[in-house]
């Protein structure tokens, strides 16, 4: 997409300042420190007696005090880690992410306020993506990322956006200064209706958002339907219901993660998603081949059918 949107924040490592939480290591460090302090005050025999209580007698007051102190240190380190994560876009969550958004002038969307007490809010993942894109919206030159940002801002039903220009090498080519925007809706099968396309166009062509020379056109993504049908082979029929529920949830998560314009669907990825704990083999019946998705298309899953078949595993499953 753009230099900002192309950066996958999930691939970034944790900041080096975030420590590893290890109660046993903290406890051992405190015991070592205690022994060093005692050595400066008492004779070796007395130190050994006290350390025996601290290390080996689970019910001794010395052991209780040392473990309590180690636990409090662990809690403090966890709070420090949480505080560090709260200031980075890639790791902030909830209210902390709202604060980062506010710093850039981006507010979390309210998707459904029919119940004032429990409104449905934009997810952290979607909100984080808009915060990341807002820098693009500050550009006066009509970058790809700025068009995507303003399209996402236009209507809550916009779930994905793609913008193409002459540099994308499409056939037929996009003429200079005539960018074409493709919109995928969260409603129905993903087809954006005329009202949604009009709303996106109006929002993106407001003064100071669109370069004066751009002749923008907004179209709906063309929907490519597909269905998932698979047979999962298991060796323990007693856990079949749990395995099937897990596989169904994994398939739904896969489908929801692939609601994207221009993203090809691979059979290997679908099979990998279905290969949950307890599954020995996956026979993917549908789709029968990889689902090709063009630059103006988006996939739409029409149904998920997962059945289980028991097989004999032999002595290896004992």
mmCIF file of C-alpha atoms in Angstrom:
data_model
loop_
_atom_site.group_PDB
_atom_site.id
_atom_site.type_symbol
_atom_site.label_atom_id
_atom_site.label_comp_id
_atom_site.label_asym_id
_atom_site.label_seq_id
_atom_site.Cartn_x
_atom_site.Cartn_y
_atom_site.Cartn_z
ATOM 1 C CA UNK A 1 0.000 0.000 0.000
ATOM 2 C CA UNK A 2 2.161 2.872 1.268
ATOM 3 C CA UNK A 3 5.335 3.171 3.275
ATOM 4 C CA UNK A 4 3.296 3.306 6.502
ATOM 5 C CA UNK A 5 0.531 0.801 5.772
ATOM 6 C CA UNK A 6 3.046 -1.684 4.363
ATOM 7 C CA UNK A 7 4.699 -2.019 7.790
ATOM 8 C CA UNK A 8 3.208 -5.018 9.604
ATOM 9 C CA UNK A 9 3.265 -3.989 13.255
ATOM 10 C CA UNK A 10 2.674 -7.567 14.401
ATOM 11 C CA UNK A 11 6.142 -8.530 13.147
ATOM 12 C CA UNK A 12 7.922 -6.048 15.403
ATOM 13 C CA UNK A 13 9.690 -7.552 18.429
ATOM 14 C CA UNK A 14 8.897 -6.363 21.921
ATOM 15 C CA UNK A 15 10.926 -3.333 23.033
ATOM 16 C CA UNK A 16 14.178 -4.421 24.651
ATOM 17 C CA UNK A 17 13.163 -2.713 27.896
ATOM 18 C CA UNK A 18 10.356 -5.247 28.424
ATOM 19 C CA UNK A 19 11.631 -7.903 30.805
ATOM 20 C CA UNK A 20 10.887 -11.610 31.025
ATOM 21 C CA UNK A 21 8.642 -12.500 33.974
ATOM 22 C CA UNK A 22 10.136 -15.435 35.867
ATOM 23 C CA UNK A 23 9.101 -15.943 39.495
ATOM 24 C CA UNK A 24 11.643 -18.696 40.127
ATOM 25 C CA UNK A 25 14.493 -16.540 38.836
ATOM 26 C CA UNK A 26 13.406 -13.619 41.026
ATOM 27 C CA UNK A 27 13.105 -15.894 44.056
ATOM 28 C CA UNK A 28 16.553 -17.378 43.471
ATOM 29 C CA UNK A 29 18.091 -13.924 43.046
ATOM 30 C CA UNK A 30 16.559 -12.820 46.343
ATOM 31 C CA UNK A 31 17.873 -15.921 48.107
ATOM 32 C CA UNK A 32 21.359 -15.316 46.730
ATOM 33 C CA UNK A 33 21.194 -11.677 47.860
ATOM 34 C CA UNK A 34 19.938 -12.728 51.294
ATOM 35 C CA UNK A 35 22.815 -15.167 51.691
ATOM 36 C CA UNK A 36 25.326 -12.492 50.666
ATOM 37 C CA UNK A 37 23.917 -10.035 53.207
ATOM 38 C CA UNK A 38 23.892 -12.627 55.983
ATOM 39 C CA UNK A 39 27.515 -13.538 55.276
ATOM 40 C CA UNK A 40 28.563 -9.992 56.159
ATOM 41 C CA UNK A 41 26.889 -10.247 59.574
ATOM 42 C CA UNK A 42 26.899 -13.857 60.819
ATOM 43 C CA UNK A 43 29.275 -16.760 60.960
ATOM 44 C CA UNK A 44 29.103 -19.431 58.290
ATOM 45 C CA UNK A 45 27.266 -21.937 60.512
ATOM 46 C CA UNK A 46 24.558 -19.398 61.347
ATOM 47 C CA UNK A 47 24.239 -18.402 57.682
ATOM 48 C CA UNK A 48 23.785 -22.055 56.696
ATOM 49 C CA UNK A 49 21.101 -22.490 59.359
ATOM 50 C CA UNK A 50 19.123 -19.460 58.208
ATOM 51 C CA UNK A 51 19.477 -20.308 54.512
ATOM 52 C CA UNK A 52 18.298 -23.868 55.177
ATOM 53 C CA UNK A 53 15.084 -22.400 56.547
ATOM 54 C CA UNK A 54 14.758 -19.980 53.648
ATOM 55 C CA UNK A 55 15.464 -22.539 50.939
ATOM 56 C CA UNK A 56 14.204 -25.880 52.183
ATOM 57 C CA UNK A 57 11.500 -25.428 54.813
ATOM 58 C CA UNK A 58 8.319 -24.524 52.944
ATOM 59 C CA UNK A 59 6.403 -23.568 56.079
ATOM 60 C CA UNK A 60 9.106 -21.417 57.635
ATOM 61 C CA UNK A 61 8.481 -17.658 58.090
ATOM 62 C CA UNK A 62 11.728 -16.919 56.246
ATOM 63 C CA UNK A 63 10.507 -18.849 53.222
ATOM 64 C CA UNK A 64 7.112 -17.122 53.320
ATOM 65 C CA UNK A 65 8.687 -13.669 53.501
ATOM 66 C CA UNK A 66 11.100 -14.372 50.646
ATOM 67 C CA UNK A 67 8.367 -15.744 48.387
ATOM 68 C CA UNK A 68 6.053 -12.825 49.202
ATOM 69 C CA UNK A 69 8.801 -10.338 48.361
ATOM 70 C CA UNK A 70 9.539 -12.174 45.094
ATOM 71 C CA UNK A 71 5.840 -12.114 44.180
ATOM 72 C CA UNK A 72 5.617 -8.363 44.787
ATOM 73 C CA UNK A 73 8.699 -7.840 42.595
ATOM 74 C CA UNK A 74 7.079 -9.951 39.871
ATOM 75 C CA UNK A 75 3.912 -7.841 40.035
ATOM 76 C CA UNK A 76 5.970 -4.659 39.811
ATOM 77 C CA UNK A 77 7.883 -5.929 36.768
ATOM 78 C CA UNK A 78 4.584 -6.857 35.113
ATOM 79 C CA UNK A 79 3.264 -3.332 35.710
ATOM 80 C CA UNK A 80 6.436 -1.882 34.210
ATOM 81 C CA UNK A 81 6.054 -4.131 31.151
ATOM 82 C CA UNK A 82 2.413 -3.099 30.769
ATOM 83 C CA UNK A 83 3.357 0.567 31.033
ATOM 84 C CA UNK A 84 6.034 0.161 28.356
ATOM 85 C CA UNK A 85 3.620 -1.606 25.993
ATOM 86 C CA UNK A 86 1.004 1.103 26.505
ATOM 87 C CA UNK A 87 3.100 3.787 24.769
ATOM 88 C CA UNK A 88 3.812 1.900 21.528
ATOM 89 C CA UNK A 89 1.316 1.693 18.673
ATOM 90 C CA UNK A 90 2.183 -1.951 17.994
ATOM 91 C CA UNK A 91 1.482 -3.128 21.556
ATOM 92 C CA UNK A 92 -1.021 -0.678 23.102
ATOM 93 C CA UNK A 93 -4.506 -1.985 23.858
ATOM 94 C CA UNK A 94 -7.871 -0.569 24.891
ATOM 95 C CA UNK A 95 -7.783 2.827 26.577
ATOM 96 C CA UNK A 96 -4.030 3.123 26.006
ATOM 97 C CA UNK A 97 -4.614 2.820 22.264
ATOM 98 C CA UNK A 98 -7.304 5.512 22.525
ATOM 99 C CA UNK A 99 -4.699 7.837 24.026
ATOM 100 C CA UNK A 100 -2.266 7.192 21.156
ATOM 101 C CA UNK A 101 -5.077 7.798 18.668
ATOM 102 C CA UNK A 102 -5.989 11.060 20.381
ATOM 103 C CA UNK A 103 -2.389 12.236 20.011
ATOM 104 C CA UNK A 104 -2.801 11.867 16.242
ATOM 105 C CA UNK A 105 -6.356 13.192 16.081
ATOM 106 C CA UNK A 106 -8.001 9.787 15.550
ATOM 107 C CA UNK A 107 -10.972 8.637 17.630
ATOM 108 C CA UNK A 108 -12.245 5.072 17.963
ATOM 109 C CA UNK A 109 -15.481 4.494 16.042
ATOM 110 C CA UNK A 110 -18.749 3.570 17.741
ATOM 111 C CA UNK A 111 -20.185 0.864 15.503
ATOM 112 C CA UNK A 112 -23.485 0.412 17.352
ATOM 113 C CA UNK A 113 -24.806 2.747 20.039
ATOM 114 C CA UNK A 114 -28.308 1.287 20.287
ATOM 115 C CA UNK A 115 -27.469 0.300 23.872
ATOM 116 C CA UNK A 116 -25.826 3.328 25.515
ATOM 117 C CA UNK A 117 -24.521 1.202 28.389
ATOM 118 C CA UNK A 118 -22.663 -1.292 26.181
ATOM 119 C CA UNK A 119 -21.938 0.294 22.789
ATOM 120 C CA UNK A 120 -20.136 -1.780 20.167
ATOM 121 C CA UNK A 121 -16.766 -0.152 19.527
ATOM 122 C CA UNK A 122 -14.216 -0.511 16.763
ATOM 123 C CA UNK A 123 -11.749 -3.318 17.427
ATOM 124 C CA UNK A 124 -8.188 -2.573 18.495
ATOM 125 C CA UNK A 125 -6.838 -4.055 15.239
ATOM 126 C CA UNK A 126 -8.988 -1.847 12.987
ATOM 127 C CA UNK A 127 -8.399 1.235 15.130
ATOM 128 C CA UNK A 128 -4.631 0.625 15.164
ATOM 129 C CA UNK A 129 -4.604 0.404 11.352
ATOM 130 C CA UNK A 130 -6.369 3.780 11.051
ATOM 131 C CA UNK A 131 -3.988 5.388 13.529
ATOM 132 C CA UNK A 132 -1.092 4.070 11.476
ATOM 133 C CA UNK A 133 -2.619 5.463 8.274
ATOM 134 C CA UNK A 134 -3.501 8.926 9.568
ATOM 135 C CA UNK A 135 0.027 10.180 8.896
ATOM 136 C CA UNK A 136 -0.634 9.495 5.229
ATOM 137 C CA UNK A 137 -3.782 11.631 5.418
ATOM 138 C CA UNK A 138 -1.649 14.644 6.316
ATOM 139 C CA UNK A 139 -0.036 14.521 2.879
ATOM 140 C CA UNK A 140 -1.385 17.028 0.313
ATOM 141 C CA UNK A 141 -0.277 14.885 -2.634
ATOM 142 C CA UNK A 142 -2.940 12.165 -2.679
ATOM 143 C CA UNK A 143 -0.917 9.171 -1.558
ATOM 144 C CA UNK A 144 -2.456 5.728 -1.694
ATOM 145 C CA UNK A 145 -2.516 5.585 2.088
ATOM 146 C CA UNK A 146 -4.325 8.917 2.411
ATOM 147 C CA UNK A 147 -7.105 7.774 0.084
ATOM 148 C CA UNK A 148 -7.443 4.546 2.080
ATOM 149 C CA UNK A 149 -7.600 6.470 5.359
ATOM 150 C CA UNK A 150 -10.333 8.842 4.204
ATOM 151 C CA UNK A 151 -12.324 5.964 2.704
ATOM 152 C CA UNK A 152 -12.209 4.072 5.999
ATOM 153 C CA UNK A 153 -13.297 7.247 7.781
ATOM 154 C CA UNK A 154 -16.248 7.731 5.430
ATOM 155 C CA UNK A 155 -18.505 4.929 6.650
ATOM 156 C CA UNK A 156 -18.355 2.154 9.243
ATOM 157 C CA UNK A 157 -19.400 -0.381 6.591
ATOM 158 C CA UNK A 158 -16.113 0.043 4.705
ATOM 159 C CA UNK A 159 -14.096 -3.024 5.686
ATOM 160 C CA UNK A 160 -11.329 -2.820 3.077
ATOM 161 C CA UNK A 161 -10.106 -0.382 0.431
ATOM 162 C CA UNK A 162 -7.710 -0.640 -2.482
ATOM 163 C CA UNK A 163 -6.533 2.304 -4.583
ATOM 164 C CA UNK A 164 -4.841 1.894 -7.954
ATOM 165 C CA UNK A 165 -2.936 4.302 -10.167
ATOM 166 C CA UNK A 166 -0.688 4.195 -13.232
ATOM 167 C CA UNK A 167 2.212 2.680 -11.281
ATOM 168 C CA UNK A 168 0.346 -0.517 -10.383
ATOM 169 C CA UNK A 169 0.793 -2.011 -13.845
ATOM 170 C CA UNK A 170 -2.823 -3.099 -14.286
ATOM 171 C CA UNK A 171 -4.359 -4.106 -17.593
ATOM 172 C CA UNK A 172 -5.934 -1.915 -18.812
ATOM 173 C CA UNK A 173 -3.636 0.682 -17.208
ATOM 174 C CA UNK A 174 -4.967 3.382 -14.892
ATOM 175 C CA UNK A 175 -4.485 6.797 -16.540
ATOM 176 C CA UNK A 176 -2.417 9.400 -14.677
ATOM 177 C CA UNK A 177 -4.396 11.528 -12.197
ATOM 178 C CA UNK A 178 -7.382 9.158 -12.458
ATOM 179 C CA UNK A 179 -7.034 6.902 -9.401
ATOM 180 C CA UNK A 180 -9.556 4.109 -9.040
ATOM 181 C CA UNK A 181 -10.739 3.147 -5.571
ATOM 182 C CA UNK A 182 -12.208 -0.283 -4.812
ATOM 183 C CA UNK A 183 -14.439 -0.593 -1.746
ATOM 184 C CA UNK A 184 -15.434 -3.758 0.137
ATOM 185 C CA UNK A 185 -18.467 -3.571 2.418
ATOM 186 C CA UNK A 186 -19.034 -5.402 5.680
ATOM 187 C CA UNK A 187 -22.706 -5.845 4.780
ATOM 188 C CA UNK A 188 -24.041 -8.860 2.909
ATOM 189 C CA UNK A 189 -21.547 -10.583 0.633
ATOM 190 C CA UNK A 190 -19.281 -7.532 0.576
ATOM 191 C CA UNK A 191 -20.753 -5.709 -2.420
ATOM 192 C CA UNK A 192 -20.811 -1.953 -1.797
ATOM 193 C CA UNK A 193 -24.136 -0.415 -2.798
ATOM 194 C CA UNK A 194 -24.538 2.902 -4.585
ATOM 195 C CA UNK A 195 -25.242 4.808 -1.367
ATOM 196 C CA UNK A 196 -22.019 3.590 0.213
ATOM 197 C CA UNK A 197 -19.979 4.360 -2.908
ATOM 198 C CA UNK A 198 -21.450 7.866 -3.019
ATOM 199 C CA UNK A 199 -20.645 8.415 0.659
ATOM 200 C CA UNK A 200 -17.040 7.301 0.187
ATOM 201 C CA UNK A 201 -16.613 9.450 -2.923
ATOM 202 C CA UNK A 202 -18.014 12.539 -1.197
ATOM 203 C CA UNK A 203 -15.796 12.040 1.846
ATOM 204 C CA UNK A 204 -12.625 11.516 -0.196
ATOM 205 C CA UNK A 205 -13.150 14.447 -2.570
ATOM 206 C CA UNK A 206 -13.713 17.112 0.049
ATOM 207 C CA UNK A 207 -11.503 20.164 -0.333
ATOM 208 C CA UNK A 208 -8.016 19.695 1.165
ATOM 209 C CA UNK A 209 -8.297 15.886 0.912
ATOM 210 C CA UNK A 210 -8.092 15.223 -2.808
ATOM 211 C CA UNK A 211 -5.436 16.799 -5.016
ATOM 212 C CA UNK A 212 -7.134 19.258 -7.385
ATOM 213 C CA UNK A 213 -5.893 17.343 -10.458
ATOM 214 C CA UNK A 214 -7.205 13.936 -9.379
ATOM 215 C CA UNK A 215 -10.290 12.532 -11.073
ATOM 216 C CA UNK A 216 -11.243 9.876 -8.537
ATOM 217 C CA UNK A 217 -13.633 7.018 -9.309
ATOM 218 C CA UNK A 218 -15.036 4.686 -6.654
ATOM 219 C CA UNK A 219 -16.287 1.206 -7.467
ATOM 220 C CA UNK A 220 -17.413 -1.828 -5.496
ATOM 221 C CA UNK A 221 -15.245 -4.883 -5.154
ATOM 222 C CA UNK A 222 -16.378 -7.760 -7.328
ATOM 223 C CA UNK A 223 -17.254 -10.688 -5.085
ATOM 224 C CA UNK A 224 -15.781 -14.137 -5.696
ATOM 225 C CA UNK A 225 -17.817 -16.740 -3.761
ATOM 226 C CA UNK A 226 -16.284 -19.909 -2.392
ATOM 227 C CA UNK A 227 -17.180 -22.549 0.178
ATOM 228 C CA UNK A 228 -15.094 -24.561 2.605
ATOM 229 C CA UNK A 229 -15.831 -28.274 2.885
ATOM 230 C CA UNK A 230 -13.435 -30.632 4.608
ATOM 231 C CA UNK A 231 -13.164 -34.035 6.236
ATOM 232 C CA UNK A 232 -11.012 -34.170 9.337
ATOM 233 C CA UNK A 233 -9.534 -37.493 10.387
ATOM 234 C CA UNK A 234 -9.158 -38.171 14.112
ATOM 235 C CA UNK A 235 -8.048 -41.162 16.162
ATOM 236 C CA UNK A 236 -9.967 -40.332 19.352
ATOM 237 C CA UNK A 237 -13.739 -40.294 18.700
ATOM 238 C CA UNK A 238 -14.360 -39.388 22.354
ATOM 239 C CA UNK A 239 -13.085 -35.860 21.735
ATOM 240 C CA UNK A 240 -14.690 -35.485 18.293
ATOM 241 C CA UNK A 241 -17.155 -32.780 19.363
ATOM 242 C CA UNK A 242 -14.422 -30.637 20.887
ATOM 243 C CA UNK A 243 -12.204 -31.094 17.842
ATOM 244 C CA UNK A 244 -15.040 -30.180 15.491
ATOM 245 C CA UNK A 245 -15.874 -27.032 17.470
ATOM 246 C CA UNK A 246 -12.213 -26.010 17.471
ATOM 247 C CA UNK A 247 -11.894 -26.628 13.726
ATOM 248 C CA UNK A 248 -15.093 -24.680 13.028
ATOM 249 C CA UNK A 249 -13.805 -21.725 15.044
ATOM 250 C CA UNK A 250 -10.432 -21.907 13.276
ATOM 251 C CA UNK A 251 -12.117 -21.924 9.866
ATOM 252 C CA UNK A 252 -14.261 -18.915 10.789
ATOM 253 C CA UNK A 253 -11.186 -17.040 12.022
ATOM 254 C CA UNK A 254 -9.418 -17.863 8.753
ATOM 255 C CA UNK A 255 -12.355 -16.580 6.697
ATOM 256 C CA UNK A 256 -12.621 -13.360 8.717
ATOM 257 C CA UNK A 257 -8.893 -12.773 8.331
ATOM 258 C CA UNK A 258 -9.105 -13.086 4.544
ATOM 259 C CA UNK A 259 -11.779 -10.438 3.922
ATOM 260 C CA UNK A 260 -9.418 -8.490 1.719
ATOM 261 C CA UNK A 261 -9.389 -7.046 -1.776
ATOM 262 C CA UNK A 262 -6.963 -8.707 -4.182
ATOM 263 C CA UNK A 263 -5.767 -11.425 -1.780
ATOM 264 C CA UNK A 264 -5.532 -14.922 -3.254
ATOM 265 C CA UNK A 265 -6.805 -17.878 -1.203
ATOM 266 C CA UNK A 266 -4.556 -20.930 -1.049
ATOM 267 C CA UNK A 267 -5.826 -24.429 -0.283
ATOM 268 C CA UNK A 268 -2.745 -25.089 1.823
ATOM 269 C CA UNK A 269 -3.607 -22.162 4.091
ATOM 270 C CA UNK A 270 -7.180 -23.390 4.561
ATOM 271 C CA UNK A 271 -5.988 -26.911 5.356
ATOM 272 C CA UNK A 272 -3.426 -25.551 7.813
ATOM 273 C CA UNK A 273 -6.135 -23.573 9.617
ATOM 274 C CA UNK A 274 -8.281 -26.715 9.944
ATOM 275 C CA UNK A 275 -5.410 -28.805 11.286
ATOM 276 C CA UNK A 276 -6.217 -28.114 14.930
ATOM 277 C CA UNK A 277 -5.198 -30.161 17.972
ATOM 278 C CA UNK A 278 -6.570 -33.693 17.664
ATOM 279 C CA UNK A 279 -6.667 -33.767 13.867
ATOM 280 C CA UNK A 280 -4.423 -36.303 12.147
ATOM 281 C CA UNK A 281 -5.145 -35.476 8.508
ATOM 282 C CA UNK A 282 -7.229 -32.953 6.575
ATOM 283 C CA UNK A 283 -9.014 -33.765 3.331
ATOM 284 C CA UNK A 284 -10.033 -30.475 1.753
ATOM 285 C CA UNK A 285 -12.893 -31.053 -0.675
ATOM 286 C CA UNK A 286 -13.782 -27.445 -1.415
ATOM 287 C CA UNK A 287 -12.387 -25.250 -2.778
ATOM 288 C CA UNK A 288 -11.042 -27.751 -5.295
ATOM 289 C CA UNK A 289 -8.262 -25.333 -6.333
ATOM 290 C CA UNK A 290 -6.661 -22.119 -5.134
ATOM 291 C CA UNK A 291 -9.090 -19.215 -5.400
ATOM 292 C CA UNK A 292 -7.600 -16.533 -7.623
ATOM 293 C CA UNK A 293 -8.573 -13.020 -6.559
ATOM 294 C CA UNK A 294 -7.948 -10.156 -8.949
ATOM 295 C CA UNK A 295 -7.042 -6.586 -7.948
ATOM 296 C CA UNK A 296 -10.702 -5.529 -8.110
ATOM 297 C CA UNK A 297 -12.086 -8.667 -6.452
ATOM 298 C CA UNK A 298 -12.605 -9.944 -2.923
ATOM 299 C CA UNK A 299 -13.460 -13.427 -1.618
ATOM 300 C CA UNK A 300 -16.703 -14.251 0.164
ATOM 301 C CA UNK A 301 -17.220 -17.533 1.990
ATOM 302 C CA UNK A 302 -20.741 -18.869 1.459
ATOM 303 C CA UNK A 303 -20.484 -21.689 3.977
ATOM 304 C CA UNK A 304 -18.246 -23.890 6.112
ATOM 305 C CA UNK A 305 -18.880 -27.643 6.356
ATOM 306 C CA UNK A 306 -16.572 -29.668 8.571
ATOM 307 C CA UNK A 307 -17.124 -33.369 9.171
ATOM 308 C CA UNK A 308 -15.059 -35.804 11.214
ATOM 309 C CA UNK A 309 -14.055 -39.366 10.432
ATOM 310 C CA UNK A 310 -12.466 -41.720 12.905
ATOM 311 C CA UNK A 311 -9.431 -43.758 11.910
ATOM 312 C CA UNK A 312 -7.355 -46.326 13.756
ATOM 313 C CA UNK A 313 -4.007 -45.051 14.894
ATOM 314 C CA UNK A 314 -2.605 -48.278 16.325
ATOM 315 C CA UNK A 315 -0.257 -48.618 19.270
ATOM 316 C CA UNK A 316 1.302 -45.183 18.678
ATOM 317 C CA UNK A 317 -1.844 -43.506 20.025
ATOM 318 C CA UNK A 318 -1.817 -45.494 23.286
#
